[in-house]
Coordinates of C-alpha atoms in Angstrom, one line a residue:
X1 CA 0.2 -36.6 -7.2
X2 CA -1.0 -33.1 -5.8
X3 CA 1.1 -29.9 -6.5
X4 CA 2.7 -28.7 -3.2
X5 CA 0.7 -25.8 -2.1
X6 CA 3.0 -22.5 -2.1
X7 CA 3.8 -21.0 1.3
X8 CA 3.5 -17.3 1.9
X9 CA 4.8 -15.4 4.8
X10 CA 3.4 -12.2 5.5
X11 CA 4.1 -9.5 7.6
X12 CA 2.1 -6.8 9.2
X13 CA -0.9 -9.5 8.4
X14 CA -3.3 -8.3 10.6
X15 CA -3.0 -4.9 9.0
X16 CA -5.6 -3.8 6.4
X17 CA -3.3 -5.1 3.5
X18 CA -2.0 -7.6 5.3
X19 CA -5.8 -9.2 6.5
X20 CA -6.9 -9.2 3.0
X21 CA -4.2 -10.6 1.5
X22 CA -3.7 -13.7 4.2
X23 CA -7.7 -14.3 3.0
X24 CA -7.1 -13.9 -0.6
X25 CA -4.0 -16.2 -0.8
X26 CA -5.9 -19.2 1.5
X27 CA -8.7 -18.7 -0.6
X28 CA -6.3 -19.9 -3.6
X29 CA -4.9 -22.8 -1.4
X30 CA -1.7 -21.0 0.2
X31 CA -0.5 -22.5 3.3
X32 CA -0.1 -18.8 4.9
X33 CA 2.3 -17.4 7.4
X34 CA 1.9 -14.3 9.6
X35 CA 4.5 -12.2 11.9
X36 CA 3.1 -10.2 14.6
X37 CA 5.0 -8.2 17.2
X38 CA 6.6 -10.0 20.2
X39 CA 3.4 -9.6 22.7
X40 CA 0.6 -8.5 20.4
X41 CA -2.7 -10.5 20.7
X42 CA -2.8 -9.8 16.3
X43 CA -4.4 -13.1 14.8
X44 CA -6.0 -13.6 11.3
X45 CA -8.0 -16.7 11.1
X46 CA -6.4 -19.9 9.6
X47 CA -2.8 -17.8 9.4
X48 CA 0.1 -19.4 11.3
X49 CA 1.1 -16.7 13.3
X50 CA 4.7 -16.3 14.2
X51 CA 5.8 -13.7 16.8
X52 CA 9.2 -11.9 15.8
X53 CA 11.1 -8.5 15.8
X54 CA 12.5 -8.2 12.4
X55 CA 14.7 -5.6 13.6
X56 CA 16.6 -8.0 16.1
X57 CA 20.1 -9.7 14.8
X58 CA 19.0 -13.1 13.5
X59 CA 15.5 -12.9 13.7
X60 CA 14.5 -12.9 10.5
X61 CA 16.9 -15.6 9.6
X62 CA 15.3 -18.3 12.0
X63 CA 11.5 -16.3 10.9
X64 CA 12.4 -17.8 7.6
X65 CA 14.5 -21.1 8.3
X66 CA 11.5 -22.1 10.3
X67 CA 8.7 -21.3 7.5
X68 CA 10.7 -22.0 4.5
X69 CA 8.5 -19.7 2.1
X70 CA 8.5 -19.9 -1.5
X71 CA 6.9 -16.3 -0.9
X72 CA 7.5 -13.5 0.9
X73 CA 5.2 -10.3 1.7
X74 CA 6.7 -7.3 3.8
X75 CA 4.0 -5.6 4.5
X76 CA 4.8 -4.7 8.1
X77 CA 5.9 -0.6 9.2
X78 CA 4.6 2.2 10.8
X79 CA 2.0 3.9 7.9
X80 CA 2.0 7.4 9.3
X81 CA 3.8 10.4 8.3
X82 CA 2.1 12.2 11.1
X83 CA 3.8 9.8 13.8
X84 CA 7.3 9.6 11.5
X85 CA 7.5 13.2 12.7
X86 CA 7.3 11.5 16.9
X87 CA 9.4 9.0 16.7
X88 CA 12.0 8.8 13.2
X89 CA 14.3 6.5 14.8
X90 CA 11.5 3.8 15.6
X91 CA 10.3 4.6 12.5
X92 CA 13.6 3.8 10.7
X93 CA 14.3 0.7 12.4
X94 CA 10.2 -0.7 11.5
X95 CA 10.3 0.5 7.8
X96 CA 13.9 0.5 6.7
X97 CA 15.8 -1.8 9.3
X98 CA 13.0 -4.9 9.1
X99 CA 13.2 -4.8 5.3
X100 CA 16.9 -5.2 5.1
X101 CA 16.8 -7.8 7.7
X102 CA 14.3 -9.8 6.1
X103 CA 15.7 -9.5 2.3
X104 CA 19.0 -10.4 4.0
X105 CA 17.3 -13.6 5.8
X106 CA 15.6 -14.4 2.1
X107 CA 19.1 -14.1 0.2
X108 CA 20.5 -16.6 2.8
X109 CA 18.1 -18.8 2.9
X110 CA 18.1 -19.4 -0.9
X111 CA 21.7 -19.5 -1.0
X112 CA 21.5 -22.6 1.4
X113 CA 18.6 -24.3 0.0
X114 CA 19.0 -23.6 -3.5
X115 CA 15.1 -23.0 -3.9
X116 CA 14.2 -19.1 -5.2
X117 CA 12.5 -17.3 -2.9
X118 CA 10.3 -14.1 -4.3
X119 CA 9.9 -11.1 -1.9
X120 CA 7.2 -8.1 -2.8
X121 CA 7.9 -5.3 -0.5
X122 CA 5.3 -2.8 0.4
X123 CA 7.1 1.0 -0.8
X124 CA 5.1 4.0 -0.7
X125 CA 4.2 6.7 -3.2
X126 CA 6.0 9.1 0.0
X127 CA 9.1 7.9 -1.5
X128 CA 8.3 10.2 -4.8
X129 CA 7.2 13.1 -2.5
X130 CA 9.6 16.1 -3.0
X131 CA 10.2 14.8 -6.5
X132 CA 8.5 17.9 -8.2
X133 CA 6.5 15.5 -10.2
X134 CA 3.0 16.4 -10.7
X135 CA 2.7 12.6 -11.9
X136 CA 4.8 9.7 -10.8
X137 CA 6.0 6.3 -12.3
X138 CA 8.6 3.8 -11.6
X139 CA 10.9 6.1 -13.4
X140 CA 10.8 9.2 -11.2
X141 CA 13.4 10.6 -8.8
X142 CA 13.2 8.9 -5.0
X143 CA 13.1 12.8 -2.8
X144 CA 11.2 11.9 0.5
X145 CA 10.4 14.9 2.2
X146 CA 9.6 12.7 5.8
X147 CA 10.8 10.2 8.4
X148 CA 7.9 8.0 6.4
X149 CA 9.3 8.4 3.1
X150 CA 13.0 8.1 4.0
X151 CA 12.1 5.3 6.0
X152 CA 10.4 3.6 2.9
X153 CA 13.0 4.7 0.4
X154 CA 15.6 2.6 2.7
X155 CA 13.6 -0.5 1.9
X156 CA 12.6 0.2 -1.8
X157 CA 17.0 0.9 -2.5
X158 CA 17.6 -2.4 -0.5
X159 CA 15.1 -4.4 -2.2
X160 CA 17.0 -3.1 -6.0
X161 CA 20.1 -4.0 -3.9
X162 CA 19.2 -7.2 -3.1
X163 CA 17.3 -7.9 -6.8
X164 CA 21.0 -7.2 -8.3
X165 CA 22.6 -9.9 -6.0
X166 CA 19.9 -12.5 -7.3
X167 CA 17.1 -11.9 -5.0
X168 CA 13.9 -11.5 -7.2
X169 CA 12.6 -8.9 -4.9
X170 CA 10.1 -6.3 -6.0
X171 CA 8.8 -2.8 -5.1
X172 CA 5.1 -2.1 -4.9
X173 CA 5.0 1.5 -4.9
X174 CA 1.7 1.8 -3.6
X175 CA -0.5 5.0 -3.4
X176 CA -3.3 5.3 -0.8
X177 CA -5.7 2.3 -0.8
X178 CA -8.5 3.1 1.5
X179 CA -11.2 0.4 3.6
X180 CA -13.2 0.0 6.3
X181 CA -10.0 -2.1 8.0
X182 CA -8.3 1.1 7.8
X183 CA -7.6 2.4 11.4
X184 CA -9.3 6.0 12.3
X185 CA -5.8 7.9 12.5
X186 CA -6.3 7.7 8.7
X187 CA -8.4 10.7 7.0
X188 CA -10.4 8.6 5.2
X189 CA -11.9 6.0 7.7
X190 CA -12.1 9.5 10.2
X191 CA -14.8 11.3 6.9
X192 CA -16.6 7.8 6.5
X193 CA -17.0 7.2 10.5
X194 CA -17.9 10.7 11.5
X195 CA -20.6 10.4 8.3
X196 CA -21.9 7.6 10.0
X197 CA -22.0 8.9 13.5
X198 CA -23.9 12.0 11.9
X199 CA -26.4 10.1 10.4
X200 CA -26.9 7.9 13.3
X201 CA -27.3 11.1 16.0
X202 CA -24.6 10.1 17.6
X203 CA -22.3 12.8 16.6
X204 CA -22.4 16.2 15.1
X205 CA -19.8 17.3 13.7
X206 CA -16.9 16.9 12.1
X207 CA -13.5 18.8 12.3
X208 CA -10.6 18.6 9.5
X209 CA -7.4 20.4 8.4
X210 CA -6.8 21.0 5.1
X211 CA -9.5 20.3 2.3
X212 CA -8.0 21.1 -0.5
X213 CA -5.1 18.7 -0.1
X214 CA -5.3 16.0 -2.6
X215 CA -4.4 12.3 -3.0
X216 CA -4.9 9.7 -5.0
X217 CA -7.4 6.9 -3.0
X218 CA -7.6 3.4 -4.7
X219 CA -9.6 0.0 -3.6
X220 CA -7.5 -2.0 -1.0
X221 CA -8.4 -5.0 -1.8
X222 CA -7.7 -4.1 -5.6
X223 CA -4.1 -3.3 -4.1
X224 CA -3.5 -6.7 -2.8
X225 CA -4.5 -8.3 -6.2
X226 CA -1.6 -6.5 -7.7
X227 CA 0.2 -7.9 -5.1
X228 CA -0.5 -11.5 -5.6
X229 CA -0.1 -10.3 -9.4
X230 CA 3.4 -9.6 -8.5
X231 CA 4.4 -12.4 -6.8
X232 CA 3.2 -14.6 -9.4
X233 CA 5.1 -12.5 -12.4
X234 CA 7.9 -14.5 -11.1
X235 CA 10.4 -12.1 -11.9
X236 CA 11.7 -9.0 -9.4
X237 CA 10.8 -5.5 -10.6
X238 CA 9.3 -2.1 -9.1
X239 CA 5.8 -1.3 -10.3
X240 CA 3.4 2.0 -9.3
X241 CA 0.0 0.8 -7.9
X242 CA -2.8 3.6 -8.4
X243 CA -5.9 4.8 -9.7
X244 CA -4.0 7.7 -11.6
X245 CA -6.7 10.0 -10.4
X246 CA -6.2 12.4 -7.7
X247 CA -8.9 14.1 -5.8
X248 CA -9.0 16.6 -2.6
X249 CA -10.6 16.4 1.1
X250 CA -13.5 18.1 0.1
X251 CA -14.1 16.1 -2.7
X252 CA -14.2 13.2 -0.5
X253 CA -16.0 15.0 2.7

């Protein structure tokens, strides 16, 4: 008799993490799950695509009733600091609210089925930010210094909340991870475009803030292999993803 194939559920799956990962775990056999926003057109090929707002009471208790996951990826939020700053309380209620609704909705549903249920939630090095720290680990002090970060810290606490109740939930505290499915708000894919453009003719310039700031960039697809890694540890913990190397703008320009 075959193994029964694990299920994932995944949210924010038509994100850059979020596509990768949906194609890495049907690539090892995962039956695969996906939220998108009430309304969005989001689709990742062979996903089952579910459209929820975690932040509405009882959502994310039918979300996972009705997909029964043995897995469970939150990868969903708003990623910019920049627009943290526009809109905090939106902001809040994606990054912080949706996490404690969904850990909630996994604690339950194990509770009432009796099988385990393993979260990895996506934190954020922005959680670390006005720690002081010149280098960070799982062991430095949470001081966000934005909406973002605050926003993220909310989810990493109620993931270690929820871990000490008997959720094995973990916190991938995840530095920048960079790709060409990352959107053109982001620094990175807004150098690598314009480089393009330049070479091309078709633009001739480019304008940035900033050069010397400095950040660590990683692979992200690398990124979402620690993610599977987690998931199949088996056992809830936090863990720092990064190359441990920072560089600046201009280093990248």
């Amino acid at each position: 008799m075959n193994a029964r194939r694990p299920t994932a559920l995944v949210t924010g799956v038509a994100g850059q993490d979020g596509s990768y990962l949906a194609e890495s775990l049907l690539t090892l056999g995962w039956t695969v799950h996906g939220v998108a926003r009430p309304g969005s057109a989001d689709s990742v090929d062979d996903v089952l695509m579910h459209a929820c707002d975690l932040g509405e009471p009882g959502a994310a208790r039918g979300l996972v009733a009705a997909t029964d996951p043995d897995y469970v990826f939150h990868l969903a939020g708003i990623s910019s600091v920049w627009r943290s700053w526009n809109d905090p309380v939106l902001t809040t209620r994606v990054n912080g609210v949706s996490a404690a609704s969904l850990l909630d909705a996994c604690y339950s549903h194990q509770e009432a089925s009796g099988k385990r249920v393993m979260v990895v939630n996506a934190s954020s090095a922005e959680i670390f930010a006005g720690s002081g720290a010149a280098i960070q680990n799982e062991d430095t002090p949470i001081a966000p210094t934005s909406p973002y970060g605050a926003s993220k810290a909310l989810s990493h606490n109620m993931v270690q909340v929820y871990r000490a109740r008997g959720l094995e939930a973990t916190n991938a505290i995840l530095f920048n991870h960079e790709s060409p499915r990352r959107p053109d708000t982001f620094v990175t894919r807004k150098i690598t475009k314009a480089a393009a453009g330049i070479a091309r003719g078709t633009q001739s310039d480019l304008e940035l803030g900033s050069m010397s700031v400095e950040r660590d960039w990683g692979w992200a697809p690398d990124y979402v292999a620690a993610l599977v890694a987690m998931a199949e540890y088996g056992k809830g913990d936090d863990f720092v993803v990064a190359t441990g190397r920072a560089h600046s703008v201009a280093d990248f320009v």
